[in-house]
Short mmCIF file of C-alpha atoms in Angstrom, two decimals:
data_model
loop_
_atom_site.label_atom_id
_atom_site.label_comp_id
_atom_site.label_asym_id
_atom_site.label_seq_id
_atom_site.Cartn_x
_atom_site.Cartn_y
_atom_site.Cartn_z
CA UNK U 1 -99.71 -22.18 19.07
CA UNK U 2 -100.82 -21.44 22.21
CA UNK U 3 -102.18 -24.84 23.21
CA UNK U 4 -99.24 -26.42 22.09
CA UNK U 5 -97.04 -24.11 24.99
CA UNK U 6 -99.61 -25.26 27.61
CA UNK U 7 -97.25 -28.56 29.61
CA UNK U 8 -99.35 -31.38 29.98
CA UNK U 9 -100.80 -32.16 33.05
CA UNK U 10 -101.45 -35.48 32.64
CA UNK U 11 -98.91 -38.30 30.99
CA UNK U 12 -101.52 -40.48 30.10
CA UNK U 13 -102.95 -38.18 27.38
CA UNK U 14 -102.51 -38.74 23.85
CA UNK U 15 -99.91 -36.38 22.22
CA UNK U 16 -101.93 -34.27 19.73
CA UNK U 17 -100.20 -33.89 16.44
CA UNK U 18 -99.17 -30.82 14.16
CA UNK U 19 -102.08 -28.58 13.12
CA UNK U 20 -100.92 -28.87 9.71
CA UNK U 21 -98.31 -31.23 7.79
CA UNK U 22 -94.67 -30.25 6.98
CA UNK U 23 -95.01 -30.84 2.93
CA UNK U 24 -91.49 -29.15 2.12
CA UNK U 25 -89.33 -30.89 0.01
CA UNK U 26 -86.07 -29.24 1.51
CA UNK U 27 -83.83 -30.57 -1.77
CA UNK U 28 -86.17 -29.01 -3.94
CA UNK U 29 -86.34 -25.38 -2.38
CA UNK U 30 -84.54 -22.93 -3.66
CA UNK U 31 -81.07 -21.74 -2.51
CA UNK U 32 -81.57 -18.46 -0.61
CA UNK U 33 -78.31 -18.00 1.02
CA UNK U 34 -76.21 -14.89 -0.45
CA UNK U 35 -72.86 -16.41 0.64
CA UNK U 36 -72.31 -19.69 0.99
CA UNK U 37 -70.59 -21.47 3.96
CA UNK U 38 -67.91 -23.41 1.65
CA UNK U 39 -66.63 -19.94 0.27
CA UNK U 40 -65.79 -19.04 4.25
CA UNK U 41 -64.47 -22.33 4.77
CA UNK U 42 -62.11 -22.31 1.76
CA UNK U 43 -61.57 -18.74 1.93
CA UNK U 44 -59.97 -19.07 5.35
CA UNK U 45 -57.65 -22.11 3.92
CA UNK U 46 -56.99 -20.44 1.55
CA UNK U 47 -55.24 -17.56 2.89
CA UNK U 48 -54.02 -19.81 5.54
CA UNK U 49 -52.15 -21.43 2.75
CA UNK U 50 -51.08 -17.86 1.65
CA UNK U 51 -50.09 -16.53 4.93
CA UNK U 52 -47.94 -19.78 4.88
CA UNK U 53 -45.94 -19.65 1.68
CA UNK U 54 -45.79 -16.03 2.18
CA UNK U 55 -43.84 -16.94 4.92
CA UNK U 56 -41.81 -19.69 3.04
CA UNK U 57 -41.09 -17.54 0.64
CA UNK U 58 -39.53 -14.41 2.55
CA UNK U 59 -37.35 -16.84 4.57
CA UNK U 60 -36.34 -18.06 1.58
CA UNK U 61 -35.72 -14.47 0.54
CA UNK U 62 -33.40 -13.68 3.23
CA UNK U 63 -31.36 -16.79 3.08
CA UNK U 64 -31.15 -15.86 -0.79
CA UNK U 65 -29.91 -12.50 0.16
CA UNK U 66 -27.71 -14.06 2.90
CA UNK U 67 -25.95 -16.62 0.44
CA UNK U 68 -25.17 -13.72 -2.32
CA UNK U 69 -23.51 -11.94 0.81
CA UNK U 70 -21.69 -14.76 1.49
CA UNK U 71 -20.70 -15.31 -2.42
CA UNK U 72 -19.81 -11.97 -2.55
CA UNK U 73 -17.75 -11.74 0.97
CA UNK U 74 -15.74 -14.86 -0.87
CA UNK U 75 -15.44 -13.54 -3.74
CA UNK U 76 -13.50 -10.74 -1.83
CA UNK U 77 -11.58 -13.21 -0.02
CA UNK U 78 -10.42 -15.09 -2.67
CA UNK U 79 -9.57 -11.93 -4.32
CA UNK U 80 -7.69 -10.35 -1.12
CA UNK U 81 -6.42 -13.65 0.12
CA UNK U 82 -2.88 -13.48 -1.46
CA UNK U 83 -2.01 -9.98 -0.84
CA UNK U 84 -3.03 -9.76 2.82
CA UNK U 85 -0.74 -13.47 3.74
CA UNK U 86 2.36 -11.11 1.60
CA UNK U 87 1.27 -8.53 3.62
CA UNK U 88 1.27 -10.41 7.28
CA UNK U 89 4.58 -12.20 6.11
CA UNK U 90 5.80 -9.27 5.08
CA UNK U 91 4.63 -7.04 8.75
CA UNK U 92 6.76 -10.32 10.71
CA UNK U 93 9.44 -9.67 9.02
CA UNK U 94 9.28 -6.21 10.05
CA UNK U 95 8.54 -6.68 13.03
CA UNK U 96 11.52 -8.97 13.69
CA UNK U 97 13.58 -5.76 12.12
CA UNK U 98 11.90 -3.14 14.52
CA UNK U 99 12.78 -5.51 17.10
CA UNK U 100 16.62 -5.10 16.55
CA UNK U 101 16.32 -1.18 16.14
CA UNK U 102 14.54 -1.36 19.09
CA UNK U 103 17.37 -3.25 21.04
CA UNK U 104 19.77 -0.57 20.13
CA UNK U 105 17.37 2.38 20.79
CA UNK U 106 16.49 1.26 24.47
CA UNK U 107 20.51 0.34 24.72
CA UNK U 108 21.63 3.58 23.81
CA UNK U 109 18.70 5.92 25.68
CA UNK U 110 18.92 3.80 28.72
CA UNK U 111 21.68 5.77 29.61
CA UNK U 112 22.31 9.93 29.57
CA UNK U 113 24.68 11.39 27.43
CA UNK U 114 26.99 12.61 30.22
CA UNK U 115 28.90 14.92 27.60
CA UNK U 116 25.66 16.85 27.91
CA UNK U 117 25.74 17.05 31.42
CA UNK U 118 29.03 18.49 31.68
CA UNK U 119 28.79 20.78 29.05
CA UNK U 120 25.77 21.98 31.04
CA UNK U 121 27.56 21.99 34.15
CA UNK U 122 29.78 23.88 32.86
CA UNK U 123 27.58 26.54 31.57
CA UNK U 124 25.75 27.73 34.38
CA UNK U 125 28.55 27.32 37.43
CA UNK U 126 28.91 30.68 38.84
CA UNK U 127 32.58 31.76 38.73
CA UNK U 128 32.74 31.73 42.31
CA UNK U 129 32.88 27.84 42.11
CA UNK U 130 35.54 25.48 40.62
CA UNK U 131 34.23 22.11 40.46
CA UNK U 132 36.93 20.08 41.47
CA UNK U 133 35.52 16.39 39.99
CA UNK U 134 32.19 14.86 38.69
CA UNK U 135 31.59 11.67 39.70
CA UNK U 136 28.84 9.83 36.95
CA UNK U 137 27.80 6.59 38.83
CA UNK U 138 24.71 4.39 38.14
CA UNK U 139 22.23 6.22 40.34
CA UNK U 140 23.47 9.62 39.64
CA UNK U 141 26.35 12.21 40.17
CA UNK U 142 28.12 13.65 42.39
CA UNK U 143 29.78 17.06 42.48
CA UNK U 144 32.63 18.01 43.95
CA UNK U 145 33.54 22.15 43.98
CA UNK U 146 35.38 24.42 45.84
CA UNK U 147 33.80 27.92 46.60
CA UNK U 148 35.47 31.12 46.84
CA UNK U 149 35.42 33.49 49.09
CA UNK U 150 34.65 33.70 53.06
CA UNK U 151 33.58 30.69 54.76
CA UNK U 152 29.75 31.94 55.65
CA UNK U 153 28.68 33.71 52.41
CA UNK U 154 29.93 30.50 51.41
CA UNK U 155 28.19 28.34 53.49
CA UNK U 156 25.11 30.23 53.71
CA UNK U 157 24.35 31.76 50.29
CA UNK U 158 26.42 30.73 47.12
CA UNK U 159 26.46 26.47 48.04
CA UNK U 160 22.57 26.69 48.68
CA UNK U 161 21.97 29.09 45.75
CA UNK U 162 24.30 26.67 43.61
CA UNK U 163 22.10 23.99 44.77
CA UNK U 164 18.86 25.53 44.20
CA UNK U 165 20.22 26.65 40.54
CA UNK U 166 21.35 22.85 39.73
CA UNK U 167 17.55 21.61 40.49
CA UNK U 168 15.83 24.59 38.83
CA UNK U 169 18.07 24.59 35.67
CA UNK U 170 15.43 23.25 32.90
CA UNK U 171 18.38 21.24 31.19
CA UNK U 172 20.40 19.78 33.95
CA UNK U 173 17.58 19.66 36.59
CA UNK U 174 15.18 17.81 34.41
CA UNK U 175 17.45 14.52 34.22
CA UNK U 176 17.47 14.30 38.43
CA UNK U 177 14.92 13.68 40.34
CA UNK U 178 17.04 14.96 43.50
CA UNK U 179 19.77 17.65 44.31
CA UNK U 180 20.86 17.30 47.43
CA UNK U 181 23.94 19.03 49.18
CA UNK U 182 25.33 16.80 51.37
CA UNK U 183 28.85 18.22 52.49
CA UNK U 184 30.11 20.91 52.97
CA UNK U 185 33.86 21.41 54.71
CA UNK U 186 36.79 23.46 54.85
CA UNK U 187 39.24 22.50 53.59
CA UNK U 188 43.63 22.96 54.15
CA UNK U 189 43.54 26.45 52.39
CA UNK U 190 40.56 27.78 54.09
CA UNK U 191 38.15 27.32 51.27
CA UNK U 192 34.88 25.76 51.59
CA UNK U 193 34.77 22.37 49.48
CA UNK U 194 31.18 21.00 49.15
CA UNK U 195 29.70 17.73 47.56
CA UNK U 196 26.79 17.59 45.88
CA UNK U 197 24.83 14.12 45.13
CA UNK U 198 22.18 14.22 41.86
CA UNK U 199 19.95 11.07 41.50
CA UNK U 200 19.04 10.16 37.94
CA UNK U 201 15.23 11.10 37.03
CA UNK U 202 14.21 7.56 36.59
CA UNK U 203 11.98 6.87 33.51
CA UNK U 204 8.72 5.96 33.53
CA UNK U 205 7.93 2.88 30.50
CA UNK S 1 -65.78 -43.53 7.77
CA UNK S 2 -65.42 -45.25 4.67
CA UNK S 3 -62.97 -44.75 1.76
CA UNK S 4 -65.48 -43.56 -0.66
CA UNK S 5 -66.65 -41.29 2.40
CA UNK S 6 -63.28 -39.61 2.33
CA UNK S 7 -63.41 -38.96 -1.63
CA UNK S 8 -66.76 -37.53 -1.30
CA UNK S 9 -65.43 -35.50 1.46
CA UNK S 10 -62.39 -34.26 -0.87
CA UNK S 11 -64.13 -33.93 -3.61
CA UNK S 12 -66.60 -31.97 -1.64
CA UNK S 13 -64.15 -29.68 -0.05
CA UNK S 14 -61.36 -29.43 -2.67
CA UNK S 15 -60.33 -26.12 -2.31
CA UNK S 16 -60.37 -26.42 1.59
CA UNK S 17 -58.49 -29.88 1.39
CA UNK S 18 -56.03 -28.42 -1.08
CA UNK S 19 -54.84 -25.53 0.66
CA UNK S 20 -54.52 -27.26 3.97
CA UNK S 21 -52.27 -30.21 2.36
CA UNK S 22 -50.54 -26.73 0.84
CA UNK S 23 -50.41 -25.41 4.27
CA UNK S 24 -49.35 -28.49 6.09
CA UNK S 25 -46.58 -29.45 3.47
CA UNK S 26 -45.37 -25.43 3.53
CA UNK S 27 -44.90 -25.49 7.29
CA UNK S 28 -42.80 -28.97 7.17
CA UNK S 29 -40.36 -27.22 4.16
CA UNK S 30 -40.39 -24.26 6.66
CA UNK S 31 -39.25 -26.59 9.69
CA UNK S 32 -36.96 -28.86 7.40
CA UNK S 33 -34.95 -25.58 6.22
CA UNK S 34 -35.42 -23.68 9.86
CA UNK S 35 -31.74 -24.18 10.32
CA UNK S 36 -30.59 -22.72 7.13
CA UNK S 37 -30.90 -19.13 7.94
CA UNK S 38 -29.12 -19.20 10.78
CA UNK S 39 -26.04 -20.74 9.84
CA UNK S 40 -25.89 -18.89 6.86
CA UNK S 41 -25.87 -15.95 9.40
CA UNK S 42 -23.34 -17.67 10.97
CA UNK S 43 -21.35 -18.19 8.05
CA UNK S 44 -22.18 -14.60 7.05
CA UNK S 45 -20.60 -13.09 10.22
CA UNK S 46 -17.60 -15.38 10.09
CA UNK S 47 -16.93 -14.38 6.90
CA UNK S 48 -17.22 -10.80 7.50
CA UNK S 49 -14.87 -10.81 9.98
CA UNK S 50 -12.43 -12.61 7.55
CA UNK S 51 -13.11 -10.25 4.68
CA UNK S 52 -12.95 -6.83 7.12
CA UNK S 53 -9.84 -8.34 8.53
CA UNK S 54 -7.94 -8.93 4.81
CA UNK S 55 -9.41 -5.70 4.75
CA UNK S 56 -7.74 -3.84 7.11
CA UNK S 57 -4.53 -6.11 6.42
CA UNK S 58 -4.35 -4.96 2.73
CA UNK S 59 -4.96 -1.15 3.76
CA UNK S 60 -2.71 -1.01 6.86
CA UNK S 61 0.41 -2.62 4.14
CA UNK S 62 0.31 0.31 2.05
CA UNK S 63 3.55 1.67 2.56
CA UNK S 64 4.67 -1.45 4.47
CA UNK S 65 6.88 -2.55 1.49
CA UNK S 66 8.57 0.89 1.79
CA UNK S 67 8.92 0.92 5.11
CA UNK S 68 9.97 -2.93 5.76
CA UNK S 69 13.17 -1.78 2.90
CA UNK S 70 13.81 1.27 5.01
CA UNK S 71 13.96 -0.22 8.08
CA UNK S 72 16.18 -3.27 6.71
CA UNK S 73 18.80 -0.83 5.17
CA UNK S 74 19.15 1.02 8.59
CA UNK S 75 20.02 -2.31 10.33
CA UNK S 76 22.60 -2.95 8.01
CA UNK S 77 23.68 0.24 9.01
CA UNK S 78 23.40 -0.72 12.13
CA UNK S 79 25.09 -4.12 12.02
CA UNK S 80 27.97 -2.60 10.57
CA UNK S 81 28.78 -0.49 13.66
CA UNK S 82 28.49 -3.42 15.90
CA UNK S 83 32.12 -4.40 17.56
CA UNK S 84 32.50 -8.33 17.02
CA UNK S 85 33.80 -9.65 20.81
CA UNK S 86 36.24 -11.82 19.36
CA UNK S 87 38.06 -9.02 17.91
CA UNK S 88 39.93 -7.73 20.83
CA UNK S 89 42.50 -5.85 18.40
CA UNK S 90 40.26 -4.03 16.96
CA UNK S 91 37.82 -3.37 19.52
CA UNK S 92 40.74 -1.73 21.53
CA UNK S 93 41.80 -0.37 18.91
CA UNK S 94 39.02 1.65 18.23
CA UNK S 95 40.05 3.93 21.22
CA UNK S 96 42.92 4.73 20.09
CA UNK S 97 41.77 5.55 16.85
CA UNK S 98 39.81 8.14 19.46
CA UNK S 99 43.43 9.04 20.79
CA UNK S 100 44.46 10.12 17.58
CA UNK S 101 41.72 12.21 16.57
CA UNK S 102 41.00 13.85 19.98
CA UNK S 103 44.78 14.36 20.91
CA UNK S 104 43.85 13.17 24.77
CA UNK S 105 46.78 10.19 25.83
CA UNK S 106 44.70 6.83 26.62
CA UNK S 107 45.62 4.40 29.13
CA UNK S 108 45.58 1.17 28.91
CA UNK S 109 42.23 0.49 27.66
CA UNK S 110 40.41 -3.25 28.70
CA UNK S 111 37.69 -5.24 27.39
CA UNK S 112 36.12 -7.37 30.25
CA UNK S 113 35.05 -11.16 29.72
CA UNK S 114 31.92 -11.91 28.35
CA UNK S 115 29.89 -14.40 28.77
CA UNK S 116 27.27 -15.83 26.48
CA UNK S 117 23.12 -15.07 27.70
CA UNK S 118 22.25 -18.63 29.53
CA UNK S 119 19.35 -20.63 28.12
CA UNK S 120 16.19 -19.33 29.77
CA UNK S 121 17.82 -15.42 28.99
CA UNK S 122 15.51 -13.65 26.55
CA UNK S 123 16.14 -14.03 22.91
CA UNK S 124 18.01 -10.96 21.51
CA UNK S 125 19.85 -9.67 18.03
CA UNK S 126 22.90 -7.75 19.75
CA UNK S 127 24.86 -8.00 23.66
CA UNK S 128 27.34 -5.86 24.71
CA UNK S 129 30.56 -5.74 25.97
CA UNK S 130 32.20 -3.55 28.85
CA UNK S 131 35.18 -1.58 28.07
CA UNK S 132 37.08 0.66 31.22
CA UNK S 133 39.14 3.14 29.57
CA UNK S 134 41.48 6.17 31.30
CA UNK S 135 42.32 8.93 29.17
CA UNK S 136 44.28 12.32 29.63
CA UNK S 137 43.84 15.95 28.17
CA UNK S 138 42.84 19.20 28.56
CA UNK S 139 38.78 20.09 28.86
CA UNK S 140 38.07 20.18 25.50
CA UNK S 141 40.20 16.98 24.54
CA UNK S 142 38.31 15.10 27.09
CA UNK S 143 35.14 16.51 26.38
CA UNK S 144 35.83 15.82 22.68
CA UNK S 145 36.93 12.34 23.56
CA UNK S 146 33.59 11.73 25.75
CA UNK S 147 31.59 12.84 22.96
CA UNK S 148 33.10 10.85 20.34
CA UNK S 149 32.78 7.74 22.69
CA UNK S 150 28.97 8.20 23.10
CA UNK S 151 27.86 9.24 19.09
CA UNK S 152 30.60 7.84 17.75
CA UNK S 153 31.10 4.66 15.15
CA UNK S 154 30.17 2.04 17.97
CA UNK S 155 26.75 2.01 19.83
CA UNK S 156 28.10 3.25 23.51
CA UNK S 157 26.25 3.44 27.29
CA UNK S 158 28.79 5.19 29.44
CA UNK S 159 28.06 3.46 33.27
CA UNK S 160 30.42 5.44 34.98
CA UNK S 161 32.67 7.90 34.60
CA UNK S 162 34.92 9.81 37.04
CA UNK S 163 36.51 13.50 35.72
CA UNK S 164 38.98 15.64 37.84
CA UNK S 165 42.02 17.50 37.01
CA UNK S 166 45.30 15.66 37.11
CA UNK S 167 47.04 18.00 39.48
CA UNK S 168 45.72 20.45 42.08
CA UNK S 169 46.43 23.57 39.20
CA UNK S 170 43.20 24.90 37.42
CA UNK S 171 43.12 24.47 33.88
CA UNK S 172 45.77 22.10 33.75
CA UNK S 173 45.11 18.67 31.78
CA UNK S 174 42.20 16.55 33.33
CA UNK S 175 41.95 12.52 33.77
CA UNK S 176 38.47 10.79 32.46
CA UNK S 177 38.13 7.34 33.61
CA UNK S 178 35.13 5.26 31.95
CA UNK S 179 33.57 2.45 32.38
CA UNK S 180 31.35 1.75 29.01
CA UNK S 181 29.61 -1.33 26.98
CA UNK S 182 29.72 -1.20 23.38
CA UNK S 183 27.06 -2.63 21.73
CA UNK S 184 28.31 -6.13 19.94
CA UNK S 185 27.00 -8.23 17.66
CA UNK S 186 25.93 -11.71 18.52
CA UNK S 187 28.88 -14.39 17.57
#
């Protein structure tokens, strides 16, 4: 073995043959291998082929499971169809009779009810003032009174007390946004005569 | 590599050639139905939509019937206590039915011209008309008289309105002039 490592110096030599002759008959000797290649090579196919219809097979699964959804959604459908059209006919026609309660409801509340005003106007005047008119325009009212008594405790406590008690007053102050005093003069008899302008609380929609 | 070749090979490798044909023809059914799932998804969520929708149409009409008979018996109501423009007797003389039951004296009272909503108005069930109306009485008549006007028989918005006592004496009768629209039903 170890001649046959040594390189050859020389080209020219002979090659020397084999010690000994190969005399195996390879088709004749006997199968030693435990596993054989073929069982890798069709193993690996094989669950190749597995892998793939397992595959196949849940995405044919879920598109089963998708189409009985579907069947049963129609089903339900089908089923619900008729009453929910009776039912959207039906809300229309509803809403076409809300609309005309509606109407009246924004007609009648877009406006006070000025016989609550006055009755409330009436409640809380002090005695010391006769109101002399009320004037109910679109923006608002105005107030007309006379005070009695001397000109200054006129002037300078009961008209601005009146005035104060008109914008605090829960029921009559809450449908103005402003009380205002805006005159205030004697008048032929010595009394003091004062005007009053309230400005409708406008709503908010 | 000849034909005979190839049906050694096969025969050779059976189990190997089988499974790949298996494999190969799988993945093609796989491709040729890729599309299936997801319009059956598709199909899926539409019709979930139209189910939870019939759904919530069917639950939300529960009383609806009820409700929908309720609503149409309180606009008859309310259609009945329309004034009808046309009908300027009446219509004035629906303040002095007022006048009688109040006890104030009425003036004169006058229905102003109305004119029908032009094309490109809003479409709507009802208009009104304005009325200007004087009356005379003490407090309480007037009061009584205002009161009746605003919850009375006809739908009323009072626009103005201008109270003061008809002389200089307190507690002497009082004057109420109003201007007011009465809700009227569409001729």
């Amino acid at each position: 073995m170890a001649l046959a490592l040594k390189r050859k110096s020389d080209s020219s030599v002979p090659e020397v043959p084999n010690w000994h002759p190969n005399l195996r008959i390879v088709e004749s000797l006997p199968d030693t291998k435990v596993v054989r290649t073929a069982f890798f090579v069709n193993g690996g196919f094989g669950v190749l082929a597995l892998i793939a219809l397992g595959y196949f097979l849940v995405q044919e699964w879920k598109l089963h499971e998708v189409n009985s959804q579907i069947a049963d959604l129609e089903h339900q459908i089908d089923q619900g169809t008729h009453q929910s059209n009776d039912a959207v006919r039906l809300y229309k026609d509803f809403k076409v009779e809300a609309a005309k309660t509606d109407e009246v409801a924004d007609f009648v509340s877009s406006r006070p009810l000025l016989s609550n005003i006055i009755l409330r106007l009436g409640e809380i005047t002090p005695k010391n003032i006769a109101l002399d008119s009320l004037d109910f325009k679109e923006n608002g009212l105005s107030i007309r009174a006379t005070i009695k008594g001397a000109a200054d405790k006129a002037t300078l406590q009961i008209a601005p007390a009146f005035e104060r008690l008109l914008r605090a007053d829960p029921k009559f102050g809450a449908k103005f946004s402003e009380v205002n005093l805006v005159t205030i003069v004697k008048n032929n008899a010595g009394r003091m005569k004062i005007d009053i302008l309230c400005t409708y609380r406008k709503e908010k929609k | 590599m000849t034909t005979e070749d190839l049906v050694a090979f096969v025969k050779k490798n059976l189990i190997s050639v089988a499974c790949a044909v298996f494999t190969i023809l799988i993945a093609a059914l796989c491709y040729y139905r890729s599309d299936l799932l997801p319009e059956a998804q598709k199909v899926l969520d539409e019709r979930s939509a139209k189910a939870a929708l019939i759904a919530a149409n069917i639950e939300d009409s529960a009383q609806l019937r009820e409700q929908h008979a309720r609503l149409v018996a309180a606009n008859k109501l309310i259609a009945d206590r329309m004034i009808h423009i046309g009908q300027l007797a009446e219509n004035t003389g629906y303040f002095y039915r007022l006048e009688s039951e109040t006890g104030v004296h009425i003036s004169d009272p006058k229905q102003s011209s109305w004119n029908p909503p032009g094309k490109g108005a809003p479409k709507t069930n009802y208009t009104w008309v304005g009325f200007s109306v004087s009356a005379t009485g003490d407090y309480n008549q007037v009061l009584d008289f205002l009161r009746k006007l605003e919850s009375g028989e006809h739908f009323c918005r009072v626009n103005s309105l201008l109270l003061r006592p008809v002389s200089e004496m307190r507690g002497g009768p009082m004057n109420i002039n109003v201007s007011l629209e009465l809700m009227a039903a569409m001729e």
